[in-house]
Coordinates of C-alpha atoms in Angstrom, one line a residue:
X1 CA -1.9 14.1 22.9
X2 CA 1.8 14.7 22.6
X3 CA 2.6 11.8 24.6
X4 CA 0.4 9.6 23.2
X5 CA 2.3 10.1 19.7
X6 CA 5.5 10.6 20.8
X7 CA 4.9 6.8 22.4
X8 CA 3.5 5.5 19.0
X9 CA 6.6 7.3 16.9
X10 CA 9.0 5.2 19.6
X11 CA 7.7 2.0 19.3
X12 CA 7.1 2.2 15.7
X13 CA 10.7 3.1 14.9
X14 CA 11.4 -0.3 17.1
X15 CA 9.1 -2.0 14.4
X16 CA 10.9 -0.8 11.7
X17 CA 14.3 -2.0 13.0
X18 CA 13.2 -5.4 13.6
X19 CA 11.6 -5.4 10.0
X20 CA 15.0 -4.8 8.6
X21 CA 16.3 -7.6 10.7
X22 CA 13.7 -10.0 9.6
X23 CA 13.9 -9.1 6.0
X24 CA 17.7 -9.1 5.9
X25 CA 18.2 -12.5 7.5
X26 CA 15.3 -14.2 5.2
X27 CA 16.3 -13.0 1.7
X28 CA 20.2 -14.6 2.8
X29 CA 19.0 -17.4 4.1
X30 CA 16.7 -17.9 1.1
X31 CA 17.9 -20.4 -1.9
X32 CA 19.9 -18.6 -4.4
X33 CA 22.0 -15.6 -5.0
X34 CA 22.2 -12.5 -6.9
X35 CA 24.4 -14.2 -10.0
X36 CA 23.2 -17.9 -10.0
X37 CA 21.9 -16.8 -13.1
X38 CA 25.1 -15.6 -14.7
X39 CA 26.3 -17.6 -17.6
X40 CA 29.5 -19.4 -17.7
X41 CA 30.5 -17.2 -14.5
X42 CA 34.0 -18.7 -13.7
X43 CA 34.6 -18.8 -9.8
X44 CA 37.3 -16.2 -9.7
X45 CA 34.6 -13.6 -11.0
X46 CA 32.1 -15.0 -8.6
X47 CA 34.3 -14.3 -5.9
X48 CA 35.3 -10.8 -7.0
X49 CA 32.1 -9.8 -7.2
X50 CA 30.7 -11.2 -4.3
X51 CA 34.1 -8.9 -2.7
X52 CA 32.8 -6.2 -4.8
X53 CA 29.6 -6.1 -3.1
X54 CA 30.3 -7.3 -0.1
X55 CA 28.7 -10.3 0.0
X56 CA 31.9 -12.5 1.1
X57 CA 32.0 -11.7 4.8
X58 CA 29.9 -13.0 7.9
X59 CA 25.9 -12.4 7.5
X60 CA 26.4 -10.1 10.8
X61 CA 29.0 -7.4 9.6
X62 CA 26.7 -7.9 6.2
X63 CA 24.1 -6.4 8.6
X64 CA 26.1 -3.8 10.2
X65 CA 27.3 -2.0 7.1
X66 CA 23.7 -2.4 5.8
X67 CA 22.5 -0.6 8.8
X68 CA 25.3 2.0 9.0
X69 CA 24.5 2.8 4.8
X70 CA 20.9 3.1 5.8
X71 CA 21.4 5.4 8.8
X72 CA 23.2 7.5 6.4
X73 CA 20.3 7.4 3.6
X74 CA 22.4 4.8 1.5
X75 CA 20.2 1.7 0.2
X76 CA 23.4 0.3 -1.4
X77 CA 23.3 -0.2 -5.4
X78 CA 21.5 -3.2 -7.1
X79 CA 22.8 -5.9 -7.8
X80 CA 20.7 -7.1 -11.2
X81 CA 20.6 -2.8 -12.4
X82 CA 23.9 -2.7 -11.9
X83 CA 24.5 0.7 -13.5
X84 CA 21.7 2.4 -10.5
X85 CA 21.8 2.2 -7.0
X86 CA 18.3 1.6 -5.3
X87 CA 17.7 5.2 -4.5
X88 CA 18.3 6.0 -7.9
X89 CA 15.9 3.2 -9.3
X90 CA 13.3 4.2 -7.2
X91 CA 13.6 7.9 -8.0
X92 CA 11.8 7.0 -11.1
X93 CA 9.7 3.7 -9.8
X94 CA 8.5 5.7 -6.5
X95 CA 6.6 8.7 -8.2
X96 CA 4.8 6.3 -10.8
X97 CA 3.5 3.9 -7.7
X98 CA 2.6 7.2 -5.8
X99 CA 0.6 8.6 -8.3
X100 CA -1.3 5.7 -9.1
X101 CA -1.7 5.0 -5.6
X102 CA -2.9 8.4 -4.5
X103 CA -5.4 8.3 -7.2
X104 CA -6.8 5.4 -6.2
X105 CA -6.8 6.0 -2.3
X106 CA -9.4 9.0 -3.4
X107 CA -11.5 7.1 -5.4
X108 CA -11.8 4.2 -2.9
X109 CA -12.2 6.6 -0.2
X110 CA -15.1 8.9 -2.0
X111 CA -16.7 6.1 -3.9
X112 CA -16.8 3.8 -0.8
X113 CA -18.2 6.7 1.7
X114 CA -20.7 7.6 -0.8
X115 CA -22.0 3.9 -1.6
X116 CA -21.9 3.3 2.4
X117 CA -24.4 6.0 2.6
X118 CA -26.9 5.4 0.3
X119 CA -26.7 1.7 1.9
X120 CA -27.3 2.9 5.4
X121 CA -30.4 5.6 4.6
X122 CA -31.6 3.0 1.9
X123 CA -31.2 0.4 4.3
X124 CA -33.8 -2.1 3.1
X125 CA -34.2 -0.5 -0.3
X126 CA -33.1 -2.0 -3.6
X127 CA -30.4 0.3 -3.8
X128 CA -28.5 -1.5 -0.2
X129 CA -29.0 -4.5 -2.2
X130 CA -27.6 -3.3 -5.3
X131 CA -24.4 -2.0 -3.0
X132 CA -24.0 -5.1 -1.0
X133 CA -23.9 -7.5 -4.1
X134 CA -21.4 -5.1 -5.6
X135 CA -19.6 -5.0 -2.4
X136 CA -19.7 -8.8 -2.5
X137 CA -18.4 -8.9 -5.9
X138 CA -15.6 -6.6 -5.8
X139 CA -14.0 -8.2 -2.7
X140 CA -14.2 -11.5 -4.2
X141 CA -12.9 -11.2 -7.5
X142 CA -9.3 -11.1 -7.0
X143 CA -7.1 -7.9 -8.8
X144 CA -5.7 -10.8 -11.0
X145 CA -9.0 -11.2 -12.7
X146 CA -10.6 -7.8 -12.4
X147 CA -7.5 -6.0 -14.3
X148 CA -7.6 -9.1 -17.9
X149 CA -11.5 -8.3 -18.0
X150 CA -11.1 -4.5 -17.6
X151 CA -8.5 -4.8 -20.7
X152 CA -10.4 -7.1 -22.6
X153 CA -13.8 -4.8 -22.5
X154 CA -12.2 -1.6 -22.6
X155 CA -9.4 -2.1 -24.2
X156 CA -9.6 -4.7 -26.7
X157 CA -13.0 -4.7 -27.3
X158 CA -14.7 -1.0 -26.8
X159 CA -11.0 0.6 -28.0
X160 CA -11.7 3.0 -25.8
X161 CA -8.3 3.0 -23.2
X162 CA -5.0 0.7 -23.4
X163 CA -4.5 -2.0 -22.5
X164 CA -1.1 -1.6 -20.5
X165 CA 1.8 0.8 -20.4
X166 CA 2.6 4.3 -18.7
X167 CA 3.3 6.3 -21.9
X168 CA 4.8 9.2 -19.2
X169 CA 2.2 9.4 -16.9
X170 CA -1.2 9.6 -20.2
X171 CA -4.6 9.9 -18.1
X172 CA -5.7 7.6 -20.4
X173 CA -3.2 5.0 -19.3
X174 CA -3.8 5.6 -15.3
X175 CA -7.9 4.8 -15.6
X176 CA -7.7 0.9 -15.8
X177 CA -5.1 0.6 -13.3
X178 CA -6.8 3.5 -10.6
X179 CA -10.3 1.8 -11.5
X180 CA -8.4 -2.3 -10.4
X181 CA -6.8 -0.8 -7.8
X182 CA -9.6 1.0 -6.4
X183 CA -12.3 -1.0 -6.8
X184 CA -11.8 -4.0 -3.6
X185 CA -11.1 -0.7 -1.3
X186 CA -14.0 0.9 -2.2
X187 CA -16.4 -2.3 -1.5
X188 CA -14.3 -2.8 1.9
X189 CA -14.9 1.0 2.6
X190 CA -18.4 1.1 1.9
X191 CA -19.3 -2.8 3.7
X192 CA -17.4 -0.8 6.8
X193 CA -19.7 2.3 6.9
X194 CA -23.1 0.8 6.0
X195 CA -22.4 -2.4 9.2
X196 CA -21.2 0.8 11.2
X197 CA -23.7 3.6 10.4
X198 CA -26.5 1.1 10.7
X199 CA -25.2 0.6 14.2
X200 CA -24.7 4.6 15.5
X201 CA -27.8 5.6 14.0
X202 CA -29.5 3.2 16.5
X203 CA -27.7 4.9 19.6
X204 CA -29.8 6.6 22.0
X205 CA -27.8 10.0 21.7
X206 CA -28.9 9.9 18.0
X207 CA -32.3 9.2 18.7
X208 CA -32.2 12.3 21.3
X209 CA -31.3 14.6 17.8
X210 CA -34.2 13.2 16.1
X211 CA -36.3 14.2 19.2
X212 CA -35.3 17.1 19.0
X213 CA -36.3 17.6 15.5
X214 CA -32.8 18.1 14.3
X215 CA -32.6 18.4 10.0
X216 CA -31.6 15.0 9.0
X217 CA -28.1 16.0 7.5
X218 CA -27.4 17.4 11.2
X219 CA -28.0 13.8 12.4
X220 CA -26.2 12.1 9.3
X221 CA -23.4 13.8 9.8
X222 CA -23.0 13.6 13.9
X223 CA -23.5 9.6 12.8
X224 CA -21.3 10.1 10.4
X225 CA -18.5 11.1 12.7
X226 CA -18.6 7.9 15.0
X227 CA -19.3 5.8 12.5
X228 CA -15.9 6.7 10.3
X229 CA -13.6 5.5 12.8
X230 CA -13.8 1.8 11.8
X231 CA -13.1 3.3 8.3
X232 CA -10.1 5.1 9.9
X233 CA -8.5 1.9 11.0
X234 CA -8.7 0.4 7.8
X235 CA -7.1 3.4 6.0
X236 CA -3.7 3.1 7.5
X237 CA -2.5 -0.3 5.8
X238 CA -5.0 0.6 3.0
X239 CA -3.4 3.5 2.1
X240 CA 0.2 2.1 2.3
X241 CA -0.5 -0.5 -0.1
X242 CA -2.3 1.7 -2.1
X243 CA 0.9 4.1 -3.0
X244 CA 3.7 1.7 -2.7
X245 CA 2.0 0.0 -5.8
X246 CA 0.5 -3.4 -6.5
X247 CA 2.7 -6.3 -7.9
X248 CA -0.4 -7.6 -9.8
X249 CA -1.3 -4.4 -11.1
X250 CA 1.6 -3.4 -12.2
X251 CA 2.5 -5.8 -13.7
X252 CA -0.5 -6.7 -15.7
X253 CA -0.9 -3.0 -16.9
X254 CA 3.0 -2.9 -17.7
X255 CA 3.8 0.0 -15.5
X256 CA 7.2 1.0 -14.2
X257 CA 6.2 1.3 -10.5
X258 CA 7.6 -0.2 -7.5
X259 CA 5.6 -3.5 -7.0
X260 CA 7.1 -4.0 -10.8
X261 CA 10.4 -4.1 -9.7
X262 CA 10.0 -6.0 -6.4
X263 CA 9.0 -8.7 -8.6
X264 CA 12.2 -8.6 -10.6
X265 CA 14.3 -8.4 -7.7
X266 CA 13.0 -11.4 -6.0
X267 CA 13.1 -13.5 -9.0
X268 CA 16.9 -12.0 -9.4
X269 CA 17.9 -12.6 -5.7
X270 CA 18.4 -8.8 -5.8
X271 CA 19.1 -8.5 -2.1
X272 CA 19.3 -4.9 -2.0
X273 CA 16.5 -3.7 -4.2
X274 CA 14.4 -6.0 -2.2
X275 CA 15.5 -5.0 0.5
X276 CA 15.1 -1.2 0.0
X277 CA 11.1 -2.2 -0.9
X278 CA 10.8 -3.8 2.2
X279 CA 11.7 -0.7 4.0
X280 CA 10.2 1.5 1.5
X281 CA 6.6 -0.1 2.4
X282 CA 6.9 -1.0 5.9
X283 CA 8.4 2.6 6.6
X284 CA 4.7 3.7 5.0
X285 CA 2.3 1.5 6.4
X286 CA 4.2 2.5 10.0
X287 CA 3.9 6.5 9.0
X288 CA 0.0 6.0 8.1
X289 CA -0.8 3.9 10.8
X290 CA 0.8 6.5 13.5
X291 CA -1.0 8.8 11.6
X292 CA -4.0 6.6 11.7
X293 CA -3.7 6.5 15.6
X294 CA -3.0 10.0 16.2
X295 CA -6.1 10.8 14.3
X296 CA -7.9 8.2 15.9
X297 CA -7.5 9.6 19.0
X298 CA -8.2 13.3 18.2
X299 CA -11.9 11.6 17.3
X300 CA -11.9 9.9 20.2
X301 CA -10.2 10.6 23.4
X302 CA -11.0 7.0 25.0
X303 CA -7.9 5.8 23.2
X304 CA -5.2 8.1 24.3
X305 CA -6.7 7.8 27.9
X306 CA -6.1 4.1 27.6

């Protein structure tokens, strides 16, 4: 079991390192730059503040001081904030993504387990029907449409929650967000469980538990165990996306999150902020998905043995 993670931990520190590369090398070879937008910039200014942040010298040393400030926790300071540096920007974007995220991740998780249930016992009942068209629905009705008709019936015409803003963190503010967020996972979740419960309740070894007149939450939830691990893939990159924030989401509902000022900094050419997001996600979905696997394999120990 060691081994088997330690191996995963080494090669996904390999794929964060060549994520870095890849990032680094497309945003400066992108159109663009970090003060094309600057009015009436004279090129004397231009060029002291490209030597100001570095940006004068070859793309490779570029790279090498990059790598030596991130080895040493430094994401290097923004260049469209210019009064924060990226940690400090995402000290306060970070926490808001997070909570929103985590909040989500259990709702899509409990809702969709619980839906995928009643869909495999109710199997050919109305109520597998009733999930599989909601399923159907949630998945393909993008987050760019689900979040304007959440605000427009609750929001502007029920008056019951807002239509945007954080206002620090007001449950009332975090429902319409969670509830966009949430909803495609949970339909993904729940189409996952219901294809794979139907298929493990078929297996002979559950069959043996029924002949053995075993209660039938025994048997649901020995089924329940090999039928999860589909689920379990899916939750690694699920869950990354999840708490690093949505672009869309946040920036319909108007919230101060991460995915909000990704979009900012690639409008602005903001190398490092986008930089530092880059990291900031693909260092999560790496962490879950080793997680993911680790997991995986303590359910079933085919996959470290291969």
């Amino acid at each position: 079991m060691l081994r088997h993670s330690l191996a995963r931990l080494a090669a996904s520190i390999a794929t964060l390192l060549a994520v870095v590369a890849i990032a680094f090398i497309l945003m400066h070879l992108a159109p663009g730059g970090p003060f094309d937008a600057e009015r009436a910039i004279d090129p004397q200014t231009l060029q002291h503040l490209k030597a100001l942040y570095g940006l004068d010298r070859p793309l490779p040393q570029q790279f090498g001081f990059y790598l030596w400030g991130l080895l040493h926790g430094d994401l290097g300071p923004s260049l469209r904030w210019r009064d924060f540096t990226v940690a400090a920007l995402f000290a306060r974007a970070l926490p808001v993504s997070l909570t929103l995220g985590g909040e989500a991740l259990i709702v899509a998780l409990f809702g969709g387990v619980a839906l995928g249930l009643i869909a495999a016992v109710r199997r050919h009942g109305l109520a597998a029907r009733a999930v599989g068209a909601f399923a159907l629905l949630a998945i393909a009705v993008p987050s760019f449409v689900i979040a304007p008709l959440l605000q427009l019936i609750f929001g502007l015409t029920l008056r019951s929650l807002p239509v945007g803003g954080w206002n620090d963190g007001a449950w009332q503010n975090q429902v319409l967000p969670v509830a966009t967020l949430a909803l495609p996972q949970m339909a993904v979740i729940a189409r996952l469980l219901t294809a794979a419960l139907g298929d493990v309740l078929r297996a002979p070894s559950i069959s043996t538990l029924r002949a053995f007149g075993l209660p039938g939450r025994v048997v649901y939830a020995h089924a329940l165990r090999g039928a999860f691990l589909p689920v379990l893939s899916y939750l690694g990159p699920m869950a990354a996306n999840l708490l690093t924030g949505s672009v869309v989401v946040e920036t319909v509902f108007g919230i101060p999150g991460i995915g909000r000022y990704f979009v900012f900094a690639a409008l602005g050419r903001d190398y490092t902020l986008v930089l530092g997001t880059v990291i900031v996600v693909a260092a999560l979905v790496i962490v879950f998905n080793v997680f993911v696997d680790v997991l995986y394999g303590w359910i079933d120990p085919r996959v470290r043995q291969d």
